[in-house]
PDB file of C-alpha atoms in Angstrom:
ATOM      1  CA  UNK A   1     -20.209 -23.215 104.568  1.00 50.00           C
ATOM      2  CA  UNK A   2     -19.770 -25.890 107.196  1.00 50.00           C
ATOM      3  CA  UNK A   3     -22.014 -28.941 107.284  1.00 51.00           C
ATOM      4  CA  UNK A   4     -22.299 -30.452 110.759  1.00 53.00           C
ATOM      5  CA  UNK A   5     -23.223 -34.072 111.411  1.00 53.00           C
ATOM      6  CA  UNK A   6     -23.520 -35.554 114.845  1.00 53.00           C
ATOM      7  CA  UNK A   7     -24.266 -39.113 115.828  1.00 54.00           C
ATOM      8  CA  UNK A   8     -26.470 -40.083 118.725  1.00 47.00           C
ATOM      9  CA  UNK A   9     -27.187 -43.200 120.751  1.00 39.00           C
ATOM     10  CA  UNK A  10     -30.268 -43.938 118.679  1.00 36.00           C
ATOM     11  CA  UNK A  11     -30.360 -45.646 115.322  1.00 33.00           C
ATOM     12  CA  UNK A  12     -32.189 -42.721 113.802  1.00 34.00           C
ATOM     13  CA  UNK A  13     -31.231 -41.510 110.353  1.00 32.00           C
ATOM     14  CA  UNK A  14     -29.239 -38.360 109.825  1.00 36.00           C
ATOM     15  CA  UNK A  15     -30.191 -36.380 106.712  1.00 34.00           C
ATOM     16  CA  UNK A  16     -27.542 -34.644 104.646  1.00 35.00           C
ATOM     17  CA  UNK A  17     -28.576 -32.980 101.404  1.00 37.00           C
ATOM     18  CA  UNK A  18     -31.213 -35.586 100.615  1.00 34.00           C
ATOM     19  CA  UNK A  19     -28.919 -38.527 101.435  1.00 34.00           C
ATOM     20  CA  UNK A  20     -29.327 -40.562 104.612  1.00 31.00           C
ATOM     21  CA  UNK A  21     -26.657 -42.006 106.842  1.00 34.00           C
ATOM     22  CA  UNK A  22     -27.501 -44.308 109.709  1.00 30.00           C
ATOM     23  CA  UNK A  23     -26.932 -42.734 113.106  1.00 30.00           C
ATOM     24  CA  UNK A  24     -23.968 -44.312 114.821  1.00 30.00           C
ATOM     25  CA  UNK A  25     -23.182 -45.190 118.383  1.00 31.00           C
ATOM     26  CA  UNK A  26     -20.044 -46.783 119.641  1.00 31.00           C
ATOM     27  CA  UNK A  27     -19.529 -47.983 123.148  1.00 30.00           C
ATOM     28  CA  UNK A  28     -16.220 -46.633 124.307  1.00 34.00           C
ATOM     29  CA  UNK A  29     -13.532 -49.220 124.988  1.00 37.00           C
ATOM     30  CA  UNK A  30     -13.120 -47.852 128.489  1.00 37.00           C
ATOM     31  CA  UNK A  31     -16.758 -48.622 129.358  1.00 40.00           C
ATOM     32  CA  UNK A  32     -16.576 -52.155 127.967  1.00 42.00           C
ATOM     33  CA  UNK A  33     -13.351 -52.817 129.817  1.00 44.00           C
ATOM     34  CA  UNK A  34     -14.777 -51.538 133.109  1.00 44.00           C
ATOM     35  CA  UNK A  35     -17.838 -53.780 132.849  1.00 47.00           C
ATOM     36  CA  UNK A  36     -15.677 -56.835 132.210  1.00 44.00           C
ATOM     37  CA  UNK A  37     -13.095 -56.178 134.891  1.00 47.00           C
ATOM     38  CA  UNK A  38     -13.334 -54.624 138.338  1.00 56.00           C
ATOM     39  CA  UNK A  39     -12.731 -50.896 138.315  1.00 54.00           C
ATOM     40  CA  UNK A  40      -9.026 -50.326 138.983  1.00 58.00           C
ATOM     41  CA  UNK A  41      -7.823 -48.141 141.823  1.00 62.00           C
ATOM     42  CA  UNK A  42      -6.390 -45.547 139.429  1.00 60.00           C
ATOM     43  CA  UNK A  43      -8.908 -44.194 136.910  1.00 59.00           C
ATOM     44  CA  UNK A  44      -7.307 -40.798 136.474  1.00 61.00           C
ATOM     45  CA  UNK A  45      -7.241 -39.262 133.019  1.00 63.00           C
ATOM     46  CA  UNK A  46      -3.628 -40.412 132.588  1.00 67.00           C
ATOM     47  CA  UNK A  47      -3.879 -43.883 134.180  1.00 74.00           C
ATOM     48  CA  UNK A  48      -2.802 -47.169 132.521  1.00 78.00           C
ATOM     49  CA  UNK A  49      -6.483 -47.931 131.783  1.00 77.00           C
ATOM     50  CA  UNK A  50      -6.890 -44.692 129.850  1.00 78.00           C
ATOM     51  CA  UNK A  51      -3.557 -45.217 128.114  1.00 82.00           C
ATOM     52  CA  UNK A  52      -4.750 -48.634 126.924  1.00 85.00           C
ATOM     53  CA  UNK A  53      -7.905 -47.025 125.523  1.00 84.00           C
ATOM     54  CA  UNK A  54      -5.881 -44.273 123.840  1.00 86.00           C
ATOM     55  CA  UNK A  55      -3.506 -46.828 122.269  1.00 91.00           C
ATOM     56  CA  UNK A  56      -6.536 -48.377 120.513  1.00 90.00           C
ATOM     57  CA  UNK A  57      -7.760 -44.928 119.518  1.00 91.00           C
ATOM     58  CA  UNK A  58      -4.362 -44.031 118.012  1.00 93.00           C
ATOM     59  CA  UNK A  59      -4.179 -47.326 116.109  1.00 94.00           C
ATOM     60  CA  UNK A  60      -7.548 -46.551 114.475  1.00 94.00           C
ATOM     61  CA  UNK A  61      -6.346 -43.133 113.307  1.00 95.00           C
ATOM     62  CA  UNK A  62      -2.957 -44.485 112.194  1.00 96.00           C
ATOM     63  CA  UNK A  63      -4.760 -47.013 109.978  1.00 96.00           C
ATOM     64  CA  UNK A  64      -6.961 -44.322 108.432  1.00 96.00           C
ATOM     65  CA  UNK A  65      -4.028 -41.973 107.940  1.00 97.00           C
ATOM     66  CA  UNK A  66      -2.149 -44.706 106.022  1.00 97.00           C
ATOM     67  CA  UNK A  67      -5.211 -45.321 103.786  1.00 96.00           C
ATOM     68  CA  UNK A  68      -5.577 -41.609 103.052  1.00 97.00           C
ATOM     69  CA  UNK A  69      -1.878 -41.218 102.292  1.00 96.00           C
ATOM     70  CA  UNK A  70      -2.028 -44.189  99.895  1.00 96.00           C
ATOM     71  CA  UNK A  71      -4.826 -42.381  97.994  1.00 95.00           C
ATOM     72  CA  UNK A  72      -2.943 -39.062  97.975  1.00 96.00           C
ATOM     73  CA  UNK A  73      -5.337 -37.430 100.459  1.00 97.00           C
ATOM     74  CA  UNK A  74      -4.203 -34.940 103.116  1.00 96.00           C
ATOM     75  CA  UNK A  75      -4.415 -35.686 106.830  1.00 96.00           C
ATOM     76  CA  UNK A  76      -3.618 -33.315 109.674  1.00 95.00           C
ATOM     77  CA  UNK A  77      -3.978 -33.830 113.418  1.00 94.00           C
ATOM     78  CA  UNK A  78      -3.982 -30.644 115.500  1.00 93.00           C
ATOM     79  CA  UNK A  79      -4.139 -30.108 119.263  1.00 92.00           C
ATOM     80  CA  UNK A  80      -6.034 -26.870 119.960  1.00 91.00           C
ATOM     81  CA  UNK A  81      -5.885 -24.946 123.249  1.00 88.00           C
ATOM     82  CA  UNK A  82      -9.525 -24.783 124.399  1.00 85.00           C
ATOM     83  CA  UNK A  83      -8.941 -23.245 127.804  1.00 80.00           C
ATOM     84  CA  UNK A  84     -11.014 -20.135 127.029  1.00 81.00           C
ATOM     85  CA  UNK A  85     -14.217 -22.162 126.772  1.00 79.00           C
ATOM     86  CA  UNK A  86     -13.436 -25.467 128.517  1.00 78.00           C
ATOM     87  CA  UNK A  87     -11.277 -24.494 131.483  1.00 73.00           C
ATOM     88  CA  UNK A  88      -7.549 -24.326 132.271  1.00 72.00           C
ATOM     89  CA  UNK A  89      -5.527 -27.040 130.548  1.00 75.00           C
ATOM     90  CA  UNK A  90      -8.313 -28.026 128.123  1.00 82.00           C
ATOM     91  CA  UNK A  91      -7.131 -29.251 124.714  1.00 86.00           C
ATOM     92  CA  UNK A  92      -9.265 -30.275 121.734  1.00 90.00           C
ATOM     93  CA  UNK A  93      -7.952 -32.948 119.375  1.00 92.00           C
ATOM     94  CA  UNK A  94      -8.918 -32.170 115.763  1.00 94.00           C
ATOM     95  CA  UNK A  95      -8.503 -34.364 112.656  1.00 95.00           C
ATOM     96  CA  UNK A  96      -8.642 -32.665 109.247  1.00 96.00           C
ATOM     97  CA  UNK A  97      -8.862 -35.035 106.285  1.00 97.00           C
ATOM     98  CA  UNK A  98      -8.897 -34.228 102.585  1.00 96.00           C
ATOM     99  CA  UNK A  99      -8.493 -31.109 100.497  1.00 95.00           C
ATOM    100  CA  UNK A 100      -9.088 -27.878 102.454  1.00 94.00           C
ATOM    101  CA  UNK A 101     -10.485 -26.210  99.331  1.00 95.00           C
ATOM    102  CA  UNK A 102     -13.494 -28.573  99.380  1.00 95.00           C
ATOM    103  CA  UNK A 103     -16.661 -27.783 101.377  1.00 95.00           C
ATOM    104  CA  UNK A 104     -16.141 -28.529 105.074  1.00 93.00           C
ATOM    105  CA  UNK A 105     -18.015 -31.429 106.657  1.00 93.00           C
ATOM    106  CA  UNK A 106     -17.763 -31.353 110.457  1.00 92.00           C
ATOM    107  CA  UNK A 107     -18.441 -34.771 111.993  1.00 92.00           C
ATOM    108  CA  UNK A 108     -19.191 -34.809 115.716  1.00 88.00           C
ATOM    109  CA  UNK A 109     -19.162 -37.967 117.816  1.00 88.00           C
ATOM    110  CA  UNK A 110     -22.189 -39.113 119.755  1.00 81.00           C
ATOM    111  CA  UNK A 111     -22.392 -39.236 123.534  1.00 74.00           C
ATOM    112  CA  UNK A 112     -19.536 -41.336 124.923  1.00 77.00           C
ATOM    113  CA  UNK A 113     -18.166 -41.724 121.414  1.00 83.00           C
ATOM    114  CA  UNK A 114     -14.966 -40.465 119.852  1.00 89.00           C
ATOM    115  CA  UNK A 115     -13.961 -39.172 116.452  1.00 92.00           C
ATOM    116  CA  UNK A 116     -12.970 -42.753 115.569  1.00 92.00           C
ATOM    117  CA  UNK A 117     -16.660 -43.568 115.127  1.00 92.00           C
ATOM    118  CA  UNK A 118     -16.438 -41.829 111.743  1.00 93.00           C
ATOM    119  CA  UNK A 119     -13.197 -43.485 110.558  1.00 92.00           C
ATOM    120  CA  UNK A 120     -15.029 -46.029 108.398  1.00 92.00           C
ATOM    121  CA  UNK A 121     -16.706 -43.231 106.403  1.00 94.00           C
ATOM    122  CA  UNK A 122     -13.957 -40.638 106.059  1.00 96.00           C
ATOM    123  CA  UNK A 123     -12.057 -42.402 103.286  1.00 95.00           C
ATOM    124  CA  UNK A 124     -15.068 -42.021 100.990  1.00 95.00           C
ATOM    125  CA  UNK A 125     -16.196 -38.604 102.247  1.00 96.00           C
ATOM    126  CA  UNK A 126     -12.840 -36.925 101.490  1.00 97.00           C
ATOM    127  CA  UNK A 127     -13.531 -37.306  97.773  1.00 95.00           C
ATOM    128  CA  UNK A 128     -16.178 -34.555  98.136  1.00 95.00           C
ATOM    129  CA  UNK A 129     -15.446 -32.785 101.445  1.00 96.00           C
ATOM    130  CA  UNK A 130     -12.738 -31.492 103.704  1.00 96.00           C
ATOM    131  CA  UNK A 131     -13.704 -33.683 106.661  1.00 96.00           C
ATOM    132  CA  UNK A 132     -13.130 -32.286 110.144  1.00 95.00           C
ATOM    133  CA  UNK A 133     -13.785 -34.411 113.195  1.00 94.00           C
ATOM    134  CA  UNK A 134     -12.848 -33.920 116.805  1.00 91.00           C
ATOM    135  CA  UNK A 135     -13.283 -35.243 120.314  1.00 89.00           C
ATOM    136  CA  UNK A 136     -15.217 -33.325 122.941  1.00 83.00           C
ATOM    137  CA  UNK A 137     -12.964 -32.172 125.810  1.00 81.00           C
ATOM    138  CA  UNK A 138     -15.541 -33.381 128.347  1.00 75.00           C
ATOM    139  CA  UNK A 139     -15.847 -36.905 126.942  1.00 75.00           C
ATOM    140  CA  UNK A 140     -13.646 -39.850 125.959  1.00 78.00           C
ATOM    141  CA  UNK A 141     -11.009 -39.489 123.231  1.00 81.00           C
ATOM    142  CA  UNK A 142      -7.762 -37.590 122.774  1.00 85.00           C
ATOM    143  CA  UNK A 143      -9.121 -34.203 123.839  1.00 83.00           C
ATOM    144  CA  UNK A 144      -8.566 -33.345 127.475  1.00 77.00           C
ATOM    145  CA  UNK A 145     -10.867 -31.254 129.635  1.00 75.00           C
ATOM    146  CA  UNK A 146      -9.743 -28.554 131.985  1.00 69.00           C
ATOM    147  CA  UNK A 147      -8.436 -30.364 135.044  1.00 63.00           C
ATOM    148  CA  UNK A 148      -6.392 -30.054 138.185  1.00 63.00           C
ATOM    149  CA  UNK A 149      -2.990 -31.727 138.151  1.00 65.00           C
ATOM    150  CA  UNK A 150      -3.373 -33.511 141.516  1.00 69.00           C
ATOM    151  CA  UNK A 151      -5.808 -36.471 141.508  1.00 70.00           C
ATOM    152  CA  UNK A 152      -8.487 -36.800 144.184  1.00 71.00           C
ATOM    153  CA  UNK A 153      -9.367 -39.949 146.142  1.00 74.00           C
ATOM    154  CA  UNK A 154     -12.879 -41.279 146.606  1.00 73.00           C
ATOM    155  CA  UNK A 155     -14.091 -43.069 149.738  1.00 77.00           C
ATOM    156  CA  UNK A 156     -13.037 -46.431 148.251  1.00 74.00           C
ATOM    157  CA  UNK A 157      -9.431 -45.331 147.761  1.00 76.00           C
ATOM    158  CA  UNK A 158      -9.691 -44.880 143.979  1.00 72.00           C
ATOM    159  CA  UNK A 159      -7.881 -41.956 142.360  1.00 69.00           C
ATOM    160  CA  UNK A 160      -9.806 -39.719 139.963  1.00 66.00           C
ATOM    161  CA  UNK A 161      -8.952 -36.636 137.957  1.00 66.00           C
ATOM    162  CA  UNK A 162     -10.719 -33.520 139.247  1.00 66.00           C
ATOM    163  CA  UNK A 163     -12.065 -31.596 136.294  1.00 64.00           C
ATOM    164  CA  UNK A 164     -12.636 -27.870 136.233  1.00 64.00           C
ATOM    165  CA  UNK A 165     -15.995 -26.507 135.225  1.00 60.00           C
ATOM    166  CA  UNK A 166     -16.990 -27.166 131.614  1.00 63.00           C
ATOM    167  CA  UNK A 167     -20.026 -25.427 130.169  1.00 66.00           C
ATOM    168  CA  UNK A 168     -21.940 -28.207 128.374  1.00 71.00           C
ATOM    169  CA  UNK A 169     -24.889 -26.002 127.473  1.00 78.00           C
ATOM    170  CA  UNK A 170     -25.712 -25.511 123.785  1.00 81.00           C
ATOM    171  CA  UNK A 171     -24.279 -21.989 123.998  1.00 85.00           C
ATOM    172  CA  UNK A 172     -21.105 -23.279 125.696  1.00 81.00           C
ATOM    173  CA  UNK A 173     -20.579 -26.007 123.107  1.00 81.00           C
ATOM    174  CA  UNK A 174     -21.190 -23.573 120.233  1.00 85.00           C
ATOM    175  CA  UNK A 175     -18.656 -21.139 121.732  1.00 87.00           C
ATOM    176  CA  UNK A 176     -16.144 -24.000 122.033  1.00 85.00           C
ATOM    177  CA  UNK A 177     -16.711 -25.099 118.407  1.00 86.00           C
ATOM    178  CA  UNK A 178     -16.299 -21.533 117.141  1.00 89.00           C
ATOM    179  CA  UNK A 179     -13.068 -21.217 119.154  1.00 89.00           C
ATOM    180  CA  UNK A 180     -11.659 -24.490 117.776  1.00 90.00           C
ATOM    181  CA  UNK A 181     -12.675 -23.943 114.135  1.00 90.00           C
ATOM    182  CA  UNK A 182     -11.231 -20.426 114.173  1.00 91.00           C
ATOM    183  CA  UNK A 183      -7.907 -21.712 115.511  1.00 91.00           C
ATOM    184  CA  UNK A 184      -7.637 -24.433 112.835  1.00 90.00           C
ATOM    185  CA  UNK A 185      -8.637 -21.850 110.191  1.00 88.00           C
ATOM    186  CA  UNK A 186     -11.812 -23.594 109.030  1.00 82.00           C
TER     187      UNK A 186
END
């Protein structure tokens, strides 16, 4: 049995077995940074701006991993090839925390959120669940969507990454989740 929780932009409550957890929304670092500063000329997936965002992302997971290790809890980070459902070159970043023999709790980020939005809750949740969280390949985070290697230029001279088609329909996302969970043996 897999329990799935997803956060949204609203502050609505998510119900889980009679308990309530406040819906979460985090504004991605990249969005905040772009509103403060002028958009740089290079906003490709692998640009310095993205690398800065990913450095903060990694620091959040490194902190959680150290806390889990201190409590004797397992932590695994897996990169899963998602090219069958999300296009050539797509990779899904998956975090598995806690004992794999426990019931699985799949935590999905909200729109424009990453798996780090759950990091403040995982330390407690692993006492009852094998917590699995991931980043969507078509959103911010450590997952990467299918993309072409050569960046494209817009009319203002900015470089962007050209992404291949990603099916963001409910059926497409469910197919992607099944593909990922099967590959990480959940």
